[in-house]
CSV table of C-alpha atoms and ligand atoms in Angstrom, one decimal:
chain,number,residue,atom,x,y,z
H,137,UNK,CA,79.9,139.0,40.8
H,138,UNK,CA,79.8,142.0,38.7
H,139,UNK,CA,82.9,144.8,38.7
H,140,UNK,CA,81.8,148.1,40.7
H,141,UNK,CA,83.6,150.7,39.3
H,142,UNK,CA,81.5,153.9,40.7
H,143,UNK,CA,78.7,154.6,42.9
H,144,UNK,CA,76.3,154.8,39.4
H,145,UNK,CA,77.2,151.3,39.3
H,146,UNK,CA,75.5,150.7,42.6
H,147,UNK,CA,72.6,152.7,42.2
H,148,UNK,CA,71.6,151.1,38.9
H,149,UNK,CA,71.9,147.7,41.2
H,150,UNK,CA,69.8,148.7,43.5
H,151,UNK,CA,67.0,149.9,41.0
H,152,UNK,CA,67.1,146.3,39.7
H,153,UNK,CA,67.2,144.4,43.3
H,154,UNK,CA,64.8,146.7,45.5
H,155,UNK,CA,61.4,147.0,45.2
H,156,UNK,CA,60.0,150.4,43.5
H,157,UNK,CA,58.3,152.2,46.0
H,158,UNK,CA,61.8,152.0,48.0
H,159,UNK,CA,64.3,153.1,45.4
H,160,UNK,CA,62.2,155.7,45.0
H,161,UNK,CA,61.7,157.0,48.1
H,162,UNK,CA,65.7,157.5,47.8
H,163,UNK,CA,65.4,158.8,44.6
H,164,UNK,CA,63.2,161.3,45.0
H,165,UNK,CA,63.8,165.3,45.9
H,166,UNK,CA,60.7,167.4,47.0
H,167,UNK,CA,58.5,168.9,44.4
H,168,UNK,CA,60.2,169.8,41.0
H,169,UNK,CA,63.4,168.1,42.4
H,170,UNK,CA,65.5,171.4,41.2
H,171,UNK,CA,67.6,171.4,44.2
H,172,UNK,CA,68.2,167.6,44.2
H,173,UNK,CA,69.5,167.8,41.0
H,174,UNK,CA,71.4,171.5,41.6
H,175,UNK,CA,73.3,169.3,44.4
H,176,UNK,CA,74.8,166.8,41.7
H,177,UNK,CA,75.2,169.5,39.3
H,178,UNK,CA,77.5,172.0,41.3
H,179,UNK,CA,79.6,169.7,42.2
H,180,UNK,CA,80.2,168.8,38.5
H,181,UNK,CA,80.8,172.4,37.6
H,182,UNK,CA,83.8,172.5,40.2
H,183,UNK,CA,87.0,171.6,38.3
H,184,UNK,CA,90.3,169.7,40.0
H,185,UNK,CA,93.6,172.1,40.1
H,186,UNK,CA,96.2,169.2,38.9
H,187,UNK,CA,99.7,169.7,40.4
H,188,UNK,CA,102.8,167.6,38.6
H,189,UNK,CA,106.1,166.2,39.9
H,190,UNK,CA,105.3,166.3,43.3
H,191,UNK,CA,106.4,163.4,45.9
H,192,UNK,CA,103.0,161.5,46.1
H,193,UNK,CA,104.2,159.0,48.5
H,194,UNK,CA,102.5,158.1,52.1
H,195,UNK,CA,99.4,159.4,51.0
H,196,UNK,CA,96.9,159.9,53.9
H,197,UNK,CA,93.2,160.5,54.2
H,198,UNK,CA,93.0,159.7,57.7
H,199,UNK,CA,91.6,162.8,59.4
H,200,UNK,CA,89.1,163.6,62.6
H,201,UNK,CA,85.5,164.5,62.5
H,202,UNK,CA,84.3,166.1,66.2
H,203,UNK,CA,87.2,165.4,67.9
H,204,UNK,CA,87.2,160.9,66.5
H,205,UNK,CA,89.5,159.9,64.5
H,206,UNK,CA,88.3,158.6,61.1
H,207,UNK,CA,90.1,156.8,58.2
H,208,UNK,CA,88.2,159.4,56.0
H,209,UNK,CA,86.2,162.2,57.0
H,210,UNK,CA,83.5,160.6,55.4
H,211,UNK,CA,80.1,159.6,57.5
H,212,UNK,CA,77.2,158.0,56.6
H,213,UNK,CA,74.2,160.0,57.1
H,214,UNK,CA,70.8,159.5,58.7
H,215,UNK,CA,68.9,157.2,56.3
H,216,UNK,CA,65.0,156.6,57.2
H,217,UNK,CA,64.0,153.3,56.4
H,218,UNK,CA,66.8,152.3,56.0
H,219,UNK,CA,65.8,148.4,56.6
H,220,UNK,CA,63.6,148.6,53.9
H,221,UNK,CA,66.4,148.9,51.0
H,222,UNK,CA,67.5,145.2,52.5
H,223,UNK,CA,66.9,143.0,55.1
H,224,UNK,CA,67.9,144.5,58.5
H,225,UNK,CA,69.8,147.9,56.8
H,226,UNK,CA,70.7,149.7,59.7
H,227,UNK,CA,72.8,146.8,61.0
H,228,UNK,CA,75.0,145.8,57.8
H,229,UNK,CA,75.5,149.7,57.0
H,230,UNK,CA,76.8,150.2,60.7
H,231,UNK,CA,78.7,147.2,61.3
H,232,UNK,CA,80.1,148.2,57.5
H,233,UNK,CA,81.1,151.6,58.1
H,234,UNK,CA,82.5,150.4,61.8
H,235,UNK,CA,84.6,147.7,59.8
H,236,UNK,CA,86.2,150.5,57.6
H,237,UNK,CA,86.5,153.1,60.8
H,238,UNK,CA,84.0,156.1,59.6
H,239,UNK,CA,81.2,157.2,61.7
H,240,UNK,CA,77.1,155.5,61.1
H,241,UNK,CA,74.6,158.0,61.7
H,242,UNK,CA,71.4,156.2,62.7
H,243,UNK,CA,68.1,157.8,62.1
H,244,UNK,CA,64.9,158.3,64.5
H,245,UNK,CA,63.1,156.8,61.5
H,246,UNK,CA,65.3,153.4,61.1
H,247,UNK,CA,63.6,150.4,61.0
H,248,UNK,CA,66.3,148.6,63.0
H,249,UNK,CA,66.0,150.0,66.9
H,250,UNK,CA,68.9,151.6,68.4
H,251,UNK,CA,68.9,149.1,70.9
H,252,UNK,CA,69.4,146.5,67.6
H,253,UNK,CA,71.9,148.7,66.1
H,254,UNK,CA,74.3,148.5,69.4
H,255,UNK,CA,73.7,144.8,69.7
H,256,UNK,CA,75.2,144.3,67.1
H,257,UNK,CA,78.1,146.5,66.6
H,258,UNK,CA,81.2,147.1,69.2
H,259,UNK,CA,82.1,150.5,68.8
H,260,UNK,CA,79.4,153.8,69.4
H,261,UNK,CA,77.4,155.3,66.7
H,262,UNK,CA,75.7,158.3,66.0
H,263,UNK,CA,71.8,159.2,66.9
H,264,UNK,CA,69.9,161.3,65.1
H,265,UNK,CA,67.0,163.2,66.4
H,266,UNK,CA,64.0,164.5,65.1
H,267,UNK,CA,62.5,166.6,67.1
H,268,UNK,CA,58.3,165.4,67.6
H,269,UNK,CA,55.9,166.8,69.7
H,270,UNK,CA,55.8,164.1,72.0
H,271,UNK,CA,57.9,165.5,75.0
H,272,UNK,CA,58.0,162.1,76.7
H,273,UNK,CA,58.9,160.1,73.9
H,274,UNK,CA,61.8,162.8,72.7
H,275,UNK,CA,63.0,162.3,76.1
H,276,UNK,CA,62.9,159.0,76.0
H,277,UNK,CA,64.7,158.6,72.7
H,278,UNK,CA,67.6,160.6,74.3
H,279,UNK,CA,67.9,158.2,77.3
H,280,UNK,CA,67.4,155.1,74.8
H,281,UNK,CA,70.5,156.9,72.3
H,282,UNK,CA,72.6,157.4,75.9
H,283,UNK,CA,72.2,153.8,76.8
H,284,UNK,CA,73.0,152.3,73.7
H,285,UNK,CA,76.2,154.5,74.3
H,286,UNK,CA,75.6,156.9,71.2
H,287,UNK,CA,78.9,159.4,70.8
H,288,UNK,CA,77.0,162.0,68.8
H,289,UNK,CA,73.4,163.7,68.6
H,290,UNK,CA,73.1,164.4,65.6
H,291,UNK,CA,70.0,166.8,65.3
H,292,UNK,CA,68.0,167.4,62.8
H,293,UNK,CA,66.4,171.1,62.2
H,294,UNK,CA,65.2,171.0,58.1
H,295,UNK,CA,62.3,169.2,58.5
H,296,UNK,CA,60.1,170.1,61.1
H,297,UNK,CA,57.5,170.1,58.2
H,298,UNK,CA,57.5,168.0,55.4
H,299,UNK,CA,58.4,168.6,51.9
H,300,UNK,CA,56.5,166.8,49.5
H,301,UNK,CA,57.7,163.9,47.0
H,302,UNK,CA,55.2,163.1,44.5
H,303,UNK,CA,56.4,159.8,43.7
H,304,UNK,CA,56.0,158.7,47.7
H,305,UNK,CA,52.4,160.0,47.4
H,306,UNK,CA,52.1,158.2,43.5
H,307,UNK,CA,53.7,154.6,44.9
H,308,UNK,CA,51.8,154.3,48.4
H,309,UNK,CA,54.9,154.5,50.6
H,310,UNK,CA,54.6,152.6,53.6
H,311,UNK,CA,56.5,150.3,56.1
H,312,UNK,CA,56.1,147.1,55.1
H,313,UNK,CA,54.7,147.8,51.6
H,314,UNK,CA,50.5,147.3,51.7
H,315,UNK,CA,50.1,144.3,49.2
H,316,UNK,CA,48.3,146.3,46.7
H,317,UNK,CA,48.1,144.9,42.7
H,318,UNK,CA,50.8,147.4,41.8
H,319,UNK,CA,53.2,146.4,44.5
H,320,UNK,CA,52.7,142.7,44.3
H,321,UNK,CA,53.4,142.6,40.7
H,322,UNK,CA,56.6,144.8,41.4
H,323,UNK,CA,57.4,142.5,44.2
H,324,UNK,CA,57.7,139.3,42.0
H,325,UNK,CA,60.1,140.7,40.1
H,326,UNK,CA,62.3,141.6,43.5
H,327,UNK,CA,62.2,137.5,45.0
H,328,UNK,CA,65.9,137.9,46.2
H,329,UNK,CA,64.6,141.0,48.4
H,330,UNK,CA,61.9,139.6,49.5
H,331,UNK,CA,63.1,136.2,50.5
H,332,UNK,CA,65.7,138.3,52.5
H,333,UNK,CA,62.6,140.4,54.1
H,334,UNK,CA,60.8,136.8,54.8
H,335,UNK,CA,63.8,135.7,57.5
H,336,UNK,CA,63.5,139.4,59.4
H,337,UNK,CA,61.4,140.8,62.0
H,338,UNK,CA,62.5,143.7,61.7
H,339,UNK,CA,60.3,145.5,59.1
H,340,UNK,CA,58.3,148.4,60.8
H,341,UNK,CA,59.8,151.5,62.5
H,342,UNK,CA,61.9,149.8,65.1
H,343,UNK,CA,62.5,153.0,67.5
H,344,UNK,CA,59.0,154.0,67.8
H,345,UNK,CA,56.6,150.6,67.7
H,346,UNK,CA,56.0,150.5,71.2
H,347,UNK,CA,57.7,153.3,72.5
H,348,UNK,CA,55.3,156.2,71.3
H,349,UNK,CA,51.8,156.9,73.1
H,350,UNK,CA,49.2,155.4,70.2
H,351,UNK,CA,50.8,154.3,67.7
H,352,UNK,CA,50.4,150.1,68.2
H,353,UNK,CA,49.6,148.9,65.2
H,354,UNK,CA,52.2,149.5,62.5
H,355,UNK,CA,49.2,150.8,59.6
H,356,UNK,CA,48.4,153.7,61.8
H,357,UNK,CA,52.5,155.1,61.8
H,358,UNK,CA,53.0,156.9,58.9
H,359,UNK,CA,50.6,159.2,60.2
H,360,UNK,CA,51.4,159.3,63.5
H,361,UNK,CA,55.1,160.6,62.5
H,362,UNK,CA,54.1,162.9,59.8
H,363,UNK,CA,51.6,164.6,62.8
H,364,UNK,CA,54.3,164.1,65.2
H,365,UNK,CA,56.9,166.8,63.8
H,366,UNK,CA,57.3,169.2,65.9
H,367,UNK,CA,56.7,173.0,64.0
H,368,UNK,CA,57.5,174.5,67.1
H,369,UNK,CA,61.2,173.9,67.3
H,370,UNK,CA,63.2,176.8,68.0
H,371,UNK,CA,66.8,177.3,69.7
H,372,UNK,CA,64.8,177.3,73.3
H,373,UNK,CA,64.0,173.9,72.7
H,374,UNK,CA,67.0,173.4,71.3
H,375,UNK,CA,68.8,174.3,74.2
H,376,UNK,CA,66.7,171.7,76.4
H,377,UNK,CA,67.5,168.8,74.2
H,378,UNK,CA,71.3,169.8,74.6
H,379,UNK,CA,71.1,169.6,78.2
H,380,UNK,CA,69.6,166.8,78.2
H,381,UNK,CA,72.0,165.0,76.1
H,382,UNK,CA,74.9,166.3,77.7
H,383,UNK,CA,77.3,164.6,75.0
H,384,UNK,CA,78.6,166.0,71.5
H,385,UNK,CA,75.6,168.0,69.5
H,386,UNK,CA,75.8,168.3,65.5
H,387,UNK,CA,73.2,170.5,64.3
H,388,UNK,CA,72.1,169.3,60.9
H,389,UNK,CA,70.1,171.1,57.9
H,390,UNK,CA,71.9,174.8,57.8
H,391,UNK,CA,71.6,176.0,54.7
H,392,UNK,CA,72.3,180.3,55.8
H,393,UNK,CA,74.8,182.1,57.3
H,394,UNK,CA,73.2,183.9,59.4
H,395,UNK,CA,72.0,180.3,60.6
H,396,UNK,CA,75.3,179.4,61.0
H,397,UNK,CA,76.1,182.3,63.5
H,398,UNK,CA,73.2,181.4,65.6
H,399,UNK,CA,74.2,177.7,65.9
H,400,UNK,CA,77.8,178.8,66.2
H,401,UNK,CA,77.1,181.1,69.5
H,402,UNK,CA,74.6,178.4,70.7
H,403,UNK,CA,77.7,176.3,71.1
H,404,UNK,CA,77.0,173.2,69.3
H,405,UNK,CA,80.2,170.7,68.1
H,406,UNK,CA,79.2,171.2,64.5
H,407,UNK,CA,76.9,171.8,62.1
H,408,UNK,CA,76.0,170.1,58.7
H,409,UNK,CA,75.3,172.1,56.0
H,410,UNK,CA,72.5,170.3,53.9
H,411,UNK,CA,69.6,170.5,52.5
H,412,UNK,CA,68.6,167.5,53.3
H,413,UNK,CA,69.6,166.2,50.0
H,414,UNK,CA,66.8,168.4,47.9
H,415,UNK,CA,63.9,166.5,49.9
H,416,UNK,CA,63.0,169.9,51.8
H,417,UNK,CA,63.0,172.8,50.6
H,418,UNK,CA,62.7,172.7,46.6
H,419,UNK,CA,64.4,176.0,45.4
H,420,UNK,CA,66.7,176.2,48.0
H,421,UNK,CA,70.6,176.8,46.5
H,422,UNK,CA,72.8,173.5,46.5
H,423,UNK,CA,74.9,172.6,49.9
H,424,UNK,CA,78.0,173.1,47.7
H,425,UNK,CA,77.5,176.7,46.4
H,426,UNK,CA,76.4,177.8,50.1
H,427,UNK,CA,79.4,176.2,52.0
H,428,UNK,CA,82.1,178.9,51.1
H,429,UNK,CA,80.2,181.5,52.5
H,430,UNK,CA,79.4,179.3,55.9
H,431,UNK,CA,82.7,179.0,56.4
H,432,UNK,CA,83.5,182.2,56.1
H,433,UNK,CA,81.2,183.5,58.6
H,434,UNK,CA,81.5,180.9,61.5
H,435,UNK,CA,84.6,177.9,60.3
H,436,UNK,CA,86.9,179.6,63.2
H,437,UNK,CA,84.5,179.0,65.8
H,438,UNK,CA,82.7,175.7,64.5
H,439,UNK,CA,83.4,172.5,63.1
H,440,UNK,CA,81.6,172.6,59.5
H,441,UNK,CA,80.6,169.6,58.1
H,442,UNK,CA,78.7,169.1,54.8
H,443,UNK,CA,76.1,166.8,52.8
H,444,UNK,CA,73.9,167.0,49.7
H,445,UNK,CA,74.9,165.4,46.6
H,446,UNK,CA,78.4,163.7,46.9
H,447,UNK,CA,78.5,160.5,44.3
H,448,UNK,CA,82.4,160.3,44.6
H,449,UNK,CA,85.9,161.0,46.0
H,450,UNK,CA,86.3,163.9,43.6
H,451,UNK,CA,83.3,165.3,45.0
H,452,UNK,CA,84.5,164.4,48.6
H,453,UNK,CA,87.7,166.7,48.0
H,454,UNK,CA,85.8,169.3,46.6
H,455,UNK,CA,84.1,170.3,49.5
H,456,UNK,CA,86.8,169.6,52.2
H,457,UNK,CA,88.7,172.0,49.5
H,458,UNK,CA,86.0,174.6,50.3
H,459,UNK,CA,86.3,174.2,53.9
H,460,UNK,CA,84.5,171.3,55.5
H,461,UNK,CA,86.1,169.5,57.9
H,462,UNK,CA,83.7,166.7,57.6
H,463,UNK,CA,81.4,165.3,54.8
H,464,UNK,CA,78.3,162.3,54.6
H,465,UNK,CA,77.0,160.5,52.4
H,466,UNK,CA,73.3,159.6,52.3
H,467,UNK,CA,72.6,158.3,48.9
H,468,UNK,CA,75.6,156.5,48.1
H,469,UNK,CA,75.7,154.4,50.6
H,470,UNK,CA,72.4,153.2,50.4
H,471,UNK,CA,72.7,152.4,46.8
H,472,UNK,CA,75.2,149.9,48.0
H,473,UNK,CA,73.3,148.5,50.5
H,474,UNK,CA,70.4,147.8,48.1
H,475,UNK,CA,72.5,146.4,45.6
H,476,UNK,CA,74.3,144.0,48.3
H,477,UNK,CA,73.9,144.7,51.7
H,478,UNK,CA,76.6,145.4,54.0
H,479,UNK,CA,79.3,144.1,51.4
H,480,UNK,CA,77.4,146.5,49.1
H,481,UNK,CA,78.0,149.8,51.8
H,482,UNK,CA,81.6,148.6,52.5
H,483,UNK,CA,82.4,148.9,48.6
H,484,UNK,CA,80.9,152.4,48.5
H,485,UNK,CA,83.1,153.7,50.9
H,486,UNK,CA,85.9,151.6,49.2
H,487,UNK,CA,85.0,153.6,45.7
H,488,UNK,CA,84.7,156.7,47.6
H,489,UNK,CA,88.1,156.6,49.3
H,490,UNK,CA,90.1,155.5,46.2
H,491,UNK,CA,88.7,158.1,44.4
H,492,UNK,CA,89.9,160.5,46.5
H,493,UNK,CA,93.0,159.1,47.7
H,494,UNK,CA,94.1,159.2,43.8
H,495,UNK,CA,92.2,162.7,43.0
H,496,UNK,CA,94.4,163.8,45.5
H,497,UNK,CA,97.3,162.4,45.0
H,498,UNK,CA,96.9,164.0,41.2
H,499,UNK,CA,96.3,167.5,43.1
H,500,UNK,CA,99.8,167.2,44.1
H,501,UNK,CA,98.6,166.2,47.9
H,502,UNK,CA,99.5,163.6,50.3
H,503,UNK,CA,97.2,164.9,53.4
H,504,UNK,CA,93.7,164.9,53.1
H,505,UNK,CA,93.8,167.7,56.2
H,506,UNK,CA,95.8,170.0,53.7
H,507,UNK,CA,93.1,170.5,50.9
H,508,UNK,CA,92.3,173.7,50.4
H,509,UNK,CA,90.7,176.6,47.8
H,510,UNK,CA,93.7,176.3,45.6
H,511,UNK,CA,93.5,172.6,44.5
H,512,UNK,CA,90.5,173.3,42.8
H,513,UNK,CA,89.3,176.0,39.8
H,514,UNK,CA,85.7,177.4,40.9
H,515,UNK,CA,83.8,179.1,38.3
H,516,UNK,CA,83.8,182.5,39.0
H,517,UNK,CA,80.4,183.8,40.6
H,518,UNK,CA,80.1,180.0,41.6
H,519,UNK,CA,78.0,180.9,45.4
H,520,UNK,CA,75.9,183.3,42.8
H,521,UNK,CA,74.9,186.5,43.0
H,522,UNK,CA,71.8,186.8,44.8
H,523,UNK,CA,69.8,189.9,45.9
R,819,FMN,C1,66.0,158.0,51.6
R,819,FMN,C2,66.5,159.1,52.5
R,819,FMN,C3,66.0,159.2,53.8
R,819,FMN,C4,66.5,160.2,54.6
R,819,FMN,N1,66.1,160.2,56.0
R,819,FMN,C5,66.7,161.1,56.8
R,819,FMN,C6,66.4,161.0,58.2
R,819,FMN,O1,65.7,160.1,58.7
R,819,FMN,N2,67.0,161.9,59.0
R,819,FMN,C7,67.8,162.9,58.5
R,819,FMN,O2,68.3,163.8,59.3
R,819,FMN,N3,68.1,163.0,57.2
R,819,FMN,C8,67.6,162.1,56.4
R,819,FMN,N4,67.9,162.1,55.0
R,819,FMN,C9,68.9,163.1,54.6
R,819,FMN,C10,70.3,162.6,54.7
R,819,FMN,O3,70.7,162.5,56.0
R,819,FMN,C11,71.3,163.5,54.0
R,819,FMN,O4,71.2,164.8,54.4
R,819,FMN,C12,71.1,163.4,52.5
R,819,FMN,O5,70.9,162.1,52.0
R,819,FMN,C13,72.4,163.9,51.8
R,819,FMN,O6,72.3,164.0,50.4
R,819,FMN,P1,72.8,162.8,49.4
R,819,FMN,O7,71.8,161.7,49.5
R,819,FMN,O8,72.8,163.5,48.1
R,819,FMN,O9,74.2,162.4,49.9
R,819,FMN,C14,67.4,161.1,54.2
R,819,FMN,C15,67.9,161.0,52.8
R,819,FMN,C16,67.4,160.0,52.0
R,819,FMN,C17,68.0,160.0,50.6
């Protein structure tokens, strides 16, 4: 079996095992892709503060994220499609991430049900919510998350509308694939995913076939969801999904502080601050630069967690350095699980964790809950100066 060394080994595994129009679709950032790429880059122009001749022993990075303990404050984010990448996705990322004890965020837009994903894990997961205009099937969804025993809402606010990526448009996205010429000829080339995909039923949009009003047959669903956003989410609805609930709320996609404030007096458990990993709004700054000053303006009365662009450990540190009490990675880990399923997920978080258990440990710190500003150099004017 070939030696994974980094994350970029993963991805350039999962380019060669997954068909196209699915590595792709992860891939891919909205538009020009500028703030897709700006995510990777910031974190790059961030530098490590290396500390000497301090005791490095009983290192931890053990830490809590909303109030659960987690052996790294690392989560795996919402992932649609998820059960495209491979056979079943939802189920080997969660029972991979439960295995190594950090929280699975599963999306509305999985292809595995949440009913699938709890049938086959032991411990609760996180839901995540996109808010449609279907009242009855948002409710619905919420009483499907309680039952499976869901510990977290994890709701999404960046994309009420969506942000366009041309190469989704260019390859014909769709769940399953549509056998066109293109595809099929990309698909003989993939055998070891497809003979995988052959032995599953799951391969359609497992929380919404048969739940939502009119949407039956599986070739009419792409556009029944991309109608279904609702653009008239605002904190009033907001509000009624949080009763509803009743449980622990993370408000995902907050990108201003100004945002922040709102979500903070709303009363929410946390809030991400993303962009949704550059696949909304193209031109928007990176989650990096725009966490100092969202902790700044709410981190005493909120938990902040962050995502957008995280490949490593290093990069891991440098945002609980800047404040986050939490991080997740979207891309990472489904890199792994393209290349090799769940054993592929469980060694991402395995590169992920040593990196930052040794980046730390080189920082001259032993607790991951004591990073802070000073183990790293920021370039001055790093959050920018914008008018
Ligand atoms: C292929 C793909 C699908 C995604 N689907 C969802 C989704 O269904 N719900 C959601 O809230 N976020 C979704 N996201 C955003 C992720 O939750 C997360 O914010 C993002 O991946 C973080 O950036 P990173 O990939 O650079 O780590 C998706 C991201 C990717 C890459």
């Amino acid at each position: 079996m070939a030696v994974v060394t980094c994350i970029e080994d993963l991805k350039r595994m999962h380019r060669r095992r997954a068909p196209k129009m699915f590595f792709d679709y992860c891939e891919s950032g909205s538009y020009t892709e500028q703030t897709f790429r700006d995510n990777c880059s910031d974190f790059a122009s961030l530098r490590l503060r290396q500390k000497v001749a301090v005791d490095m022993s009983g290192r931890s990075t053990a830490s809590e994220m909303i109030g659960q303990p987690v052996a790294m404050p690392v989560a795996l984010a919402p992932v649609g499609m998820t059960g495209m990448q491979a056979a079943d996705g939802e189920i080997k990322a969660a029972r991979a991430a439960e295995a190594f004890g950090v929280p699975y965020t599963l999306s509305t837009m999985s292809i595995c049900s949440v009913e699938d994903v709890a049938a086959h894990t032991t411990k609760p997961f996180w839901f995540q919510l996109y808010v449609m205009k279907d009242e009855e099937f948002v409710d619905g969804m919420i009483a499907r998350a309680k039952a499976a025993n869901c510990s977290a809402l994890v709701l999404t606010l960046d994309l009420q509308i969506l942000g366009q990526r041309h190469k989704d448009l260019k390859n014909g996205l769709s769940a399953p694939p549509k056998l066109t010429l293109p595809v099929m000829l990309d698909l003989a080339t993939k055998w070891g995913w497809g003979l995988e995909m052959l032995k599953t039923k799951r391969r359609s949009f497992g929380n919404i076939v048969g739940h939502a009003k009119g949407v039956g047959d599986t070739s009419s669903l792409m556009s029944w969801t991309s109608e279904q956003f609702d653009p008239h989410l605002d904190w009033g609805k907001i509000a009624r999904i949080r009763d509803q609930w009743g449980g622990k709320l993370i408000l995902k996609g907050i990108l201003d502080a100004d945002d922040a404030r709102l979500a903070a007096d709303f009363g929410a458990d946390a809030i991400v601050v993303s962009n949704h990993g550059g696949r909304q709004l193209d031109g928007a700054v990176s989650a990096i630069r725009m966490l100092p000053s969202i902790v700044a303006a709410v981190g005493d009365r909120i938990e902040v967690h962050m995502d957008s662009g995280i490949r490593s450990g290093q990069d891991v540190l440098k945002a609980l350095a800047l404040g986050a009490k939490g991080t997740y990675i979207g891309r990472s880990y489904i890199y792994g699980l393209g290349a090799m399923g769940q054993e592929g997920v469980r060694q991402a978080l395995e590169v992920i964790r040593k990196e930052l258990d040794i980046s730390m440990a080189l920082c001259g710190e032993k607790n991951v809950k004591a990073l802070r500003r000073e183990n790293l150099l920021v370039p001055r004017g790093f959050e920018g100066d914008w008018a």
